[in-house]
């Protein structure tokens, strides 16, 4: 397996992987709709590739995983310069082989070289496998988001 930067010709493949990631996250409660956001994420992935804020994992000339990240710009002064990993995905057949950890390590090293003191990630509350993965890689819970669905004549709990 090799970890390196994506090239522009690979953006459509990365968008396909992001759609697969978003589909998987639907089972954990995400509100993101995968297919309708494909073109928007392709633009975002292209920006990450151009700015050097992405890595891909390749095995046998096939992309088997990717990570995107960036430095955050805080609204308030903080005592930590933070980076954020936005997306980390590994094809199911390659999970458990260190691909995700290798991608995460490269993103963290890049963020550290750019001056970040800490890295944050988000995972769906119901995605226990993601929680275990990040905890194995040294991440601790820092903030928790809570959500409440609101009902009125325009919204229903039965919406998908």
mmCIF file with all atom_site columns, C-alpha atoms in Angstrom:
data_model
loop_
_atom_site.group_PDB
_atom_site.id
_atom_site.type_symbol
_atom_site.label_atom_id
_atom_site.label_alt_id
_atom_site.label_comp_id
_atom_site.label_asym_id
_atom_site.label_entity_id
_atom_site.label_seq_id
_atom_site.pdbx_PDB_ins_code
_atom_site.Cartn_x
_atom_site.Cartn_y
_atom_site.Cartn_z
_atom_site.occupancy
_atom_site.B_iso_or_equiv
_atom_site.pdbx_formal_charge
_atom_site.auth_seq_id
_atom_site.auth_comp_id
_atom_site.auth_asym_id
_atom_site.auth_atom_id
_atom_site.pdbx_PDB_model_num
ATOM 1   C CA . UNK A 1 1   ? 0.000   0.000  0.000   1.00 0.00 ? 1   UNK A CA 1
ATOM 2   C CA . UNK A 1 2   ? 1.193   3.494  -0.762  1.00 0.00 ? 2   UNK A CA 1
ATOM 3   C CA . UNK A 1 3   ? -0.001  6.817  0.684   1.00 0.00 ? 3   UNK A CA 1
ATOM 4   C CA . UNK A 1 4   ? 0.362   9.942  -1.422  1.00 0.00 ? 4   UNK A CA 1
ATOM 5   C CA . UNK A 1 5   ? -1.437  12.983 -2.770  1.00 0.00 ? 5   UNK A CA 1
ATOM 6   C CA . UNK A 1 6   ? -4.396  12.612 -5.113  1.00 0.00 ? 6   UNK A CA 1
ATOM 7   C CA . UNK A 1 7   ? -4.067  13.895 -8.658  1.00 0.00 ? 7   UNK A CA 1
ATOM 8   C CA . UNK A 1 8   ? -6.792  15.858 -10.477 1.00 0.00 ? 8   UNK A CA 1
ATOM 9   C CA . UNK A 1 9   ? -7.755  12.843 -12.614 1.00 0.00 ? 9   UNK A CA 1
ATOM 10  C CA . UNK A 1 10  ? -8.740  10.989 -9.422  1.00 0.00 ? 10  UNK A CA 1
ATOM 11  C CA . UNK A 1 11  ? -11.336 13.474 -8.145  1.00 0.00 ? 11  UNK A CA 1
ATOM 12  C CA . UNK A 1 12  ? -14.282 11.549 -9.604  1.00 0.00 ? 12  UNK A CA 1
ATOM 13  C CA . UNK A 1 13  ? -13.033 8.331  -7.962  1.00 0.00 ? 13  UNK A CA 1
ATOM 14  C CA . UNK A 1 14  ? -12.681 10.200 -4.660  1.00 0.00 ? 14  UNK A CA 1
ATOM 15  C CA . UNK A 1 15  ? -16.210 11.566 -5.029  1.00 0.00 ? 15  UNK A CA 1
ATOM 16  C CA . UNK A 1 16  ? -17.437 7.980  -5.502  1.00 0.00 ? 16  UNK A CA 1
ATOM 17  C CA . UNK A 1 17  ? -15.674 6.983  -2.281  1.00 0.00 ? 17  UNK A CA 1
ATOM 18  C CA . UNK A 1 18  ? -17.171 9.964  -0.439  1.00 0.00 ? 18  UNK A CA 1
ATOM 19  C CA . UNK A 1 19  ? -20.654 8.911  -1.607  1.00 0.00 ? 19  UNK A CA 1
ATOM 20  C CA . UNK A 1 20  ? -19.936 5.416  -0.245  1.00 0.00 ? 20  UNK A CA 1
ATOM 21  C CA . UNK A 1 21  ? -18.835 7.002  3.058   1.00 0.00 ? 21  UNK A CA 1
ATOM 22  C CA . UNK A 1 22  ? -21.989 9.122  3.243   1.00 0.00 ? 22  UNK A CA 1
ATOM 23  C CA . UNK A 1 23  ? -24.166 6.084  2.448   1.00 0.00 ? 23  UNK A CA 1
ATOM 24  C CA . UNK A 1 24  ? -22.565 4.154  5.302   1.00 0.00 ? 24  UNK A CA 1
ATOM 25  C CA . UNK A 1 25  ? -23.087 7.093  7.646   1.00 0.00 ? 25  UNK A CA 1
ATOM 26  C CA . UNK A 1 26  ? -26.834 7.072  6.922   1.00 0.00 ? 26  UNK A CA 1
ATOM 27  C CA . UNK A 1 27  ? -27.011 3.921  9.078   1.00 0.00 ? 27  UNK A CA 1
ATOM 28  C CA . UNK A 1 28  ? -25.509 5.954  11.938  1.00 0.00 ? 28  UNK A CA 1
ATOM 29  C CA . UNK A 1 29  ? -27.940 8.863  11.665  1.00 0.00 ? 29  UNK A CA 1
ATOM 30  C CA . UNK A 1 30  ? -26.279 11.409 9.390   1.00 0.00 ? 30  UNK A CA 1
ATOM 31  C CA . UNK A 1 31  ? -28.595 13.838 7.635   1.00 0.00 ? 31  UNK A CA 1
ATOM 32  C CA . UNK A 1 32  ? -26.284 14.201 4.623   1.00 0.00 ? 32  UNK A CA 1
ATOM 33  C CA . UNK A 1 33  ? -27.826 12.938 1.417   1.00 0.00 ? 33  UNK A CA 1
ATOM 34  C CA . UNK A 1 34  ? -25.040 11.192 -0.518  1.00 0.00 ? 34  UNK A CA 1
ATOM 35  C CA . UNK A 1 35  ? -25.938 11.305 -4.203  1.00 0.00 ? 35  UNK A CA 1
ATOM 36  C CA . UNK A 1 36  ? -27.385 14.824 -4.346  1.00 0.00 ? 36  UNK A CA 1
ATOM 37  C CA . UNK A 1 37  ? -24.187 16.190 -2.772  1.00 0.00 ? 37  UNK A CA 1
ATOM 38  C CA . UNK A 1 38  ? -21.814 14.386 -5.154  1.00 0.00 ? 38  UNK A CA 1
ATOM 39  C CA . UNK A 1 39  ? -21.001 17.403 -7.349  1.00 0.00 ? 39  UNK A CA 1
ATOM 40  C CA . UNK A 1 40  ? -20.510 19.663 -4.317  1.00 0.00 ? 40  UNK A CA 1
ATOM 41  C CA . UNK A 1 41  ? -18.129 17.181 -2.681  1.00 0.00 ? 41  UNK A CA 1
ATOM 42  C CA . UNK A 1 42  ? -16.243 16.738 -5.967  1.00 0.00 ? 42  UNK A CA 1
ATOM 43  C CA . UNK A 1 43  ? -15.555 20.490 -5.906  1.00 0.00 ? 43  UNK A CA 1
ATOM 44  C CA . UNK A 1 44  ? -14.484 20.299 -2.270  1.00 0.00 ? 44  UNK A CA 1
ATOM 45  C CA . UNK A 1 45  ? -12.232 17.303 -2.930  1.00 0.00 ? 45  UNK A CA 1
ATOM 46  C CA . UNK A 1 46  ? -10.687 19.121 -5.868  1.00 0.00 ? 46  UNK A CA 1
ATOM 47  C CA . UNK A 1 47  ? -9.915  22.098 -3.594  1.00 0.00 ? 47  UNK A CA 1
ATOM 48  C CA . UNK A 1 48  ? -8.334  19.769 -1.028  1.00 0.00 ? 48  UNK A CA 1
ATOM 49  C CA . UNK A 1 49  ? -6.204  18.166 -3.739  1.00 0.00 ? 49  UNK A CA 1
ATOM 50  C CA . UNK A 1 50  ? -5.037  21.544 -5.059  1.00 0.00 ? 50  UNK A CA 1
ATOM 51  C CA . UNK A 1 51  ? -4.241  22.925 -1.586  1.00 0.00 ? 51  UNK A CA 1
ATOM 52  C CA . UNK A 1 52  ? -2.464  19.733 -0.506  1.00 0.00 ? 52  UNK A CA 1
ATOM 53  C CA . UNK A 1 53  ? -4.988  18.889 2.202   1.00 0.00 ? 53  UNK A CA 1
ATOM 54  C CA . UNK A 1 54  ? -5.684  15.303 1.169   1.00 0.00 ? 54  UNK A CA 1
ATOM 55  C CA . UNK A 1 55  ? -4.015  11.935 0.944   1.00 0.00 ? 55  UNK A CA 1
ATOM 56  C CA . UNK A 1 56  ? -5.072  8.740  -0.765  1.00 0.00 ? 56  UNK A CA 1
ATOM 57  C CA . UNK A 1 57  ? -4.128  5.148  -0.071  1.00 0.00 ? 57  UNK A CA 1
ATOM 58  C CA . UNK A 1 58  ? -3.475  2.997  -3.125  1.00 0.00 ? 58  UNK A CA 1
ATOM 59  C CA . UNK A 1 59  ? -3.209  -0.758 -3.434  1.00 0.00 ? 59  UNK A CA 1
ATOM 60  C CA . UNK A 1 60  ? -2.658  -2.368 -6.827  1.00 0.00 ? 60  UNK A CA 1
ATOM 61  C CA . UNK A 1 61  ? -3.155  1.021  -8.559  1.00 0.00 ? 61  UNK A CA 1
ATOM 62  C CA . UNK A 1 62  ? -6.617  1.388  -6.982  1.00 0.00 ? 62  UNK A CA 1
ATOM 63  C CA . UNK A 1 63  ? -7.588  4.054  -4.453  1.00 0.00 ? 63  UNK A CA 1
ATOM 64  C CA . UNK A 1 64  ? -8.661  2.153  -1.355  1.00 0.00 ? 64  UNK A CA 1
ATOM 65  C CA . UNK A 1 65  ? -9.043  5.088  1.036   1.00 0.00 ? 65  UNK A CA 1
ATOM 66  C CA . UNK A 1 66  ? -8.670  8.817  1.498   1.00 0.00 ? 66  UNK A CA 1
ATOM 67  C CA . UNK A 1 67  ? -8.455  11.553 4.103   1.00 0.00 ? 67  UNK A CA 1
ATOM 68  C CA . UNK A 1 68  ? -9.206  15.269 3.834   1.00 0.00 ? 68  UNK A CA 1
ATOM 69  C CA . UNK A 1 69  ? -8.275  17.856 6.435   1.00 0.00 ? 69  UNK A CA 1
ATOM 70  C CA . UNK A 1 70  ? -7.512  21.534 6.984   1.00 0.00 ? 70  UNK A CA 1
ATOM 71  C CA . UNK A 1 71  ? -6.392  24.066 9.546   1.00 0.00 ? 71  UNK A CA 1
ATOM 72  C CA . UNK A 1 72  ? -9.301  25.722 11.287  1.00 0.00 ? 72  UNK A CA 1
ATOM 73  C CA . UNK A 1 73  ? -9.815  29.419 11.612  1.00 0.00 ? 73  UNK A CA 1
ATOM 74  C CA . UNK A 1 74  ? -11.324 30.086 14.998  1.00 0.00 ? 74  UNK A CA 1
ATOM 75  C CA . UNK A 1 75  ? -13.801 32.884 15.615  1.00 0.00 ? 75  UNK A CA 1
ATOM 76  C CA . UNK A 1 76  ? -12.308 33.363 19.069  1.00 0.00 ? 76  UNK A CA 1
ATOM 77  C CA . UNK A 1 77  ? -8.726  33.422 20.284  1.00 0.00 ? 77  UNK A CA 1
ATOM 78  C CA . UNK A 1 78  ? -7.835  29.985 21.664  1.00 0.00 ? 78  UNK A CA 1
ATOM 79  C CA . UNK A 1 79  ? -4.845  28.438 23.385  1.00 0.00 ? 79  UNK A CA 1
ATOM 80  C CA . UNK A 1 80  ? -4.611  25.698 20.723  1.00 0.00 ? 80  UNK A CA 1
ATOM 81  C CA . UNK A 1 81  ? -4.005  25.942 16.985  1.00 0.00 ? 81  UNK A CA 1
ATOM 82  C CA . UNK A 1 82  ? -6.318  23.305 15.625  1.00 0.00 ? 82  UNK A CA 1
ATOM 83  C CA . UNK A 1 83  ? -6.583  21.199 12.512  1.00 0.00 ? 83  UNK A CA 1
ATOM 84  C CA . UNK A 1 84  ? -9.634  19.167 11.579  1.00 0.00 ? 84  UNK A CA 1
ATOM 85  C CA . UNK A 1 85  ? -9.985  15.888 9.732   1.00 0.00 ? 85  UNK A CA 1
ATOM 86  C CA . UNK A 1 86  ? -13.190 16.216 7.738   1.00 0.00 ? 86  UNK A CA 1
ATOM 87  C CA . UNK A 1 87  ? -13.343 12.885 5.978   1.00 0.00 ? 87  UNK A CA 1
ATOM 88  C CA . UNK A 1 88  ? -11.577 9.571  6.442   1.00 0.00 ? 88  UNK A CA 1
ATOM 89  C CA . UNK A 1 89  ? -12.748 6.560  4.489   1.00 0.00 ? 89  UNK A CA 1
ATOM 90  C CA . UNK A 1 90  ? -11.346 3.123  3.731   1.00 0.00 ? 90  UNK A CA 1
ATOM 91  C CA . UNK A 1 91  ? -13.030 0.582  1.463   1.00 0.00 ? 91  UNK A CA 1
ATOM 92  C CA . UNK A 1 92  ? -14.504 -2.203 3.603   1.00 0.00 ? 92  UNK A CA 1
ATOM 93  C CA . UNK A 1 93  ? -12.207 -4.887 2.137   1.00 0.00 ? 93  UNK A CA 1
ATOM 94  C CA . UNK A 1 94  ? -9.157  -2.941 3.363   1.00 0.00 ? 94  UNK A CA 1
ATOM 95  C CA . UNK A 1 95  ? -10.337 -2.111 6.884   1.00 0.00 ? 95  UNK A CA 1
ATOM 96  C CA . UNK A 1 96  ? -8.395  -3.524 9.801   1.00 0.00 ? 96  UNK A CA 1
ATOM 97  C CA . UNK A 1 97  ? -5.145  -3.526 7.822   1.00 0.00 ? 97  UNK A CA 1
ATOM 98  C CA . UNK A 1 98  ? -3.801  -0.169 9.029   1.00 0.00 ? 98  UNK A CA 1
ATOM 99  C CA . UNK A 1 99  ? -4.915  1.860  6.002   1.00 0.00 ? 99  UNK A CA 1
ATOM 100 C CA . UNK A 1 100 ? -7.035  4.288  8.029   1.00 0.00 ? 100 UNK A CA 1
ATOM 101 C CA . UNK A 1 101 ? -4.348  4.694  10.684  1.00 0.00 ? 101 UNK A CA 1
ATOM 102 C CA . UNK A 1 102 ? -1.742  5.413  7.989   1.00 0.00 ? 102 UNK A CA 1
ATOM 103 C CA . UNK A 1 103 ? -3.954  8.027  6.336   1.00 0.00 ? 103 UNK A CA 1
ATOM 104 C CA . UNK A 1 104 ? -4.726  9.631  9.689   1.00 0.00 ? 104 UNK A CA 1
ATOM 105 C CA . UNK A 1 105 ? -1.035  9.685  10.636  1.00 0.00 ? 105 UNK A CA 1
ATOM 106 C CA . UNK A 1 106 ? -0.093  11.447 7.385   1.00 0.00 ? 106 UNK A CA 1
ATOM 107 C CA . UNK A 1 107 ? -2.836  14.057 7.852   1.00 0.00 ? 107 UNK A CA 1
ATOM 108 C CA . UNK A 1 108 ? -1.744  14.663 11.456  1.00 0.00 ? 108 UNK A CA 1
ATOM 109 C CA . UNK A 1 109 ? 1.907   15.046 10.405  1.00 0.00 ? 109 UNK A CA 1
ATOM 110 C CA . UNK A 1 110 ? 0.935   17.526 7.694   1.00 0.00 ? 110 UNK A CA 1
ATOM 111 C CA . UNK A 1 111 ? -1.190  19.541 10.110  1.00 0.00 ? 111 UNK A CA 1
ATOM 112 C CA . UNK A 1 112 ? 1.598   19.536 12.719  1.00 0.00 ? 112 UNK A CA 1
ATOM 113 C CA . UNK A 1 113 ? 4.080   20.767 10.091  1.00 0.00 ? 113 UNK A CA 1
ATOM 114 C CA . UNK A 1 114 ? 1.607   23.568 9.334   1.00 0.00 ? 114 UNK A CA 1
ATOM 115 C CA . UNK A 1 115 ? 1.559   24.606 13.008  1.00 0.00 ? 115 UNK A CA 1
ATOM 116 C CA . UNK A 1 116 ? -1.441  22.741 14.424  1.00 0.00 ? 116 UNK A CA 1
ATOM 117 C CA . UNK A 1 117 ? -1.194  21.753 18.086  1.00 0.00 ? 117 UNK A CA 1
ATOM 118 C CA . UNK A 1 118 ? -4.280  19.529 18.075  1.00 0.00 ? 118 UNK A CA 1
ATOM 119 C CA . UNK A 1 119 ? -6.495  17.717 15.586  1.00 0.00 ? 119 UNK A CA 1
ATOM 120 C CA . UNK A 1 120 ? -10.220 17.200 15.883  1.00 0.00 ? 120 UNK A CA 1
ATOM 121 C CA . UNK A 1 121 ? -12.474 14.708 14.154  1.00 0.00 ? 121 UNK A CA 1
ATOM 122 C CA . UNK A 1 122 ? -16.199 14.159 14.243  1.00 0.00 ? 122 UNK A CA 1
ATOM 123 C CA . UNK A 1 123 ? -17.957 10.814 14.236  1.00 0.00 ? 123 UNK A CA 1
ATOM 124 C CA . UNK A 1 124 ? -21.643 10.040 14.374  1.00 0.00 ? 124 UNK A CA 1
ATOM 125 C CA . UNK A 1 125 ? -22.733 9.263  17.937  1.00 0.00 ? 125 UNK A CA 1
ATOM 126 C CA . UNK A 1 126 ? -24.007 5.819  16.900  1.00 0.00 ? 126 UNK A CA 1
ATOM 127 C CA . UNK A 1 127 ? -20.830 4.872  14.995  1.00 0.00 ? 127 UNK A CA 1
ATOM 128 C CA . UNK A 1 128 ? -19.087 2.895  17.732  1.00 0.00 ? 128 UNK A CA 1
ATOM 129 C CA . UNK A 1 129 ? -16.537 1.434  15.292  1.00 0.00 ? 129 UNK A CA 1
ATOM 130 C CA . UNK A 1 130 ? -15.365 4.952  14.408  1.00 0.00 ? 130 UNK A CA 1
ATOM 131 C CA . UNK A 1 131 ? -15.166 5.872  18.096  1.00 0.00 ? 131 UNK A CA 1
ATOM 132 C CA . UNK A 1 132 ? -12.986 2.819  18.791  1.00 0.00 ? 132 UNK A CA 1
ATOM 133 C CA . UNK A 1 133 ? -10.758 3.582  15.780  1.00 0.00 ? 133 UNK A CA 1
ATOM 134 C CA . UNK A 1 134 ? -10.116 7.171  16.842  1.00 0.00 ? 134 UNK A CA 1
ATOM 135 C CA . UNK A 1 135 ? -9.605  6.228  20.491  1.00 0.00 ? 135 UNK A CA 1
ATOM 136 C CA . UNK A 1 136 ? -7.040  3.583  19.424  1.00 0.00 ? 136 UNK A CA 1
ATOM 137 C CA . UNK A 1 137 ? -5.290  6.382  17.550  1.00 0.00 ? 137 UNK A CA 1
ATOM 138 C CA . UNK A 1 138 ? -5.066  8.635  20.606  1.00 0.00 ? 138 UNK A CA 1
ATOM 139 C CA . UNK A 1 139 ? -8.233  10.745 20.296  1.00 0.00 ? 139 UNK A CA 1
ATOM 140 C CA . UNK A 1 140 ? -10.305 11.609 23.346  1.00 0.00 ? 140 UNK A CA 1
ATOM 141 C CA . UNK A 1 141 ? -13.802 13.033 23.578  1.00 0.00 ? 141 UNK A CA 1
ATOM 142 C CA . UNK A 1 142 ? -13.627 16.810 23.741  1.00 0.00 ? 142 UNK A CA 1
ATOM 143 C CA . UNK A 1 143 ? -17.067 18.152 22.824  1.00 0.00 ? 143 UNK A CA 1
ATOM 144 C CA . UNK A 1 144 ? -20.407 16.464 22.329  1.00 0.00 ? 144 UNK A CA 1
ATOM 145 C CA . UNK A 1 145 ? -23.158 17.676 20.008  1.00 0.00 ? 145 UNK A CA 1
ATOM 146 C CA . UNK A 1 146 ? -26.749 17.086 21.037  1.00 0.00 ? 146 UNK A CA 1
ATOM 147 C CA . UNK A 1 147 ? -29.643 17.201 18.582  1.00 0.00 ? 147 UNK A CA 1
ATOM 148 C CA . UNK A 1 148 ? -33.387 17.492 18.912  1.00 0.00 ? 148 UNK A CA 1
ATOM 149 C CA . UNK A 1 149 ? -35.803 17.043 16.036  1.00 0.00 ? 149 UNK A CA 1
ATOM 150 C CA . UNK A 1 150 ? -38.547 19.673 16.006  1.00 0.00 ? 150 UNK A CA 1
ATOM 151 C CA . UNK A 1 151 ? -42.081 19.002 14.932  1.00 0.00 ? 151 UNK A CA 1
ATOM 152 C CA . UNK A 1 152 ? -44.548 21.366 13.377  1.00 0.00 ? 152 UNK A CA 1
ATOM 153 C CA . UNK A 1 153 ? -46.935 21.239 10.447  1.00 0.00 ? 153 UNK A CA 1
ATOM 154 C CA . UNK A 1 154 ? -43.964 21.319 8.012   1.00 0.00 ? 154 UNK A CA 1
ATOM 155 C CA . UNK A 1 155 ? -41.758 18.762 9.769   1.00 0.00 ? 155 UNK A CA 1
ATOM 156 C CA . UNK A 1 156 ? -42.398 15.240 10.914  1.00 0.00 ? 156 UNK A CA 1
ATOM 157 C CA . UNK A 1 157 ? -40.409 12.678 12.879  1.00 0.00 ? 157 UNK A CA 1
ATOM 158 C CA . UNK A 1 158 ? -41.176 10.243 10.061  1.00 0.00 ? 158 UNK A CA 1
ATOM 159 C CA . UNK A 1 159 ? -39.082 12.163 7.486   1.00 0.00 ? 159 UNK A CA 1
ATOM 160 C CA . UNK A 1 160 ? -36.125 10.201 6.170   1.00 0.00 ? 160 UNK A CA 1
#
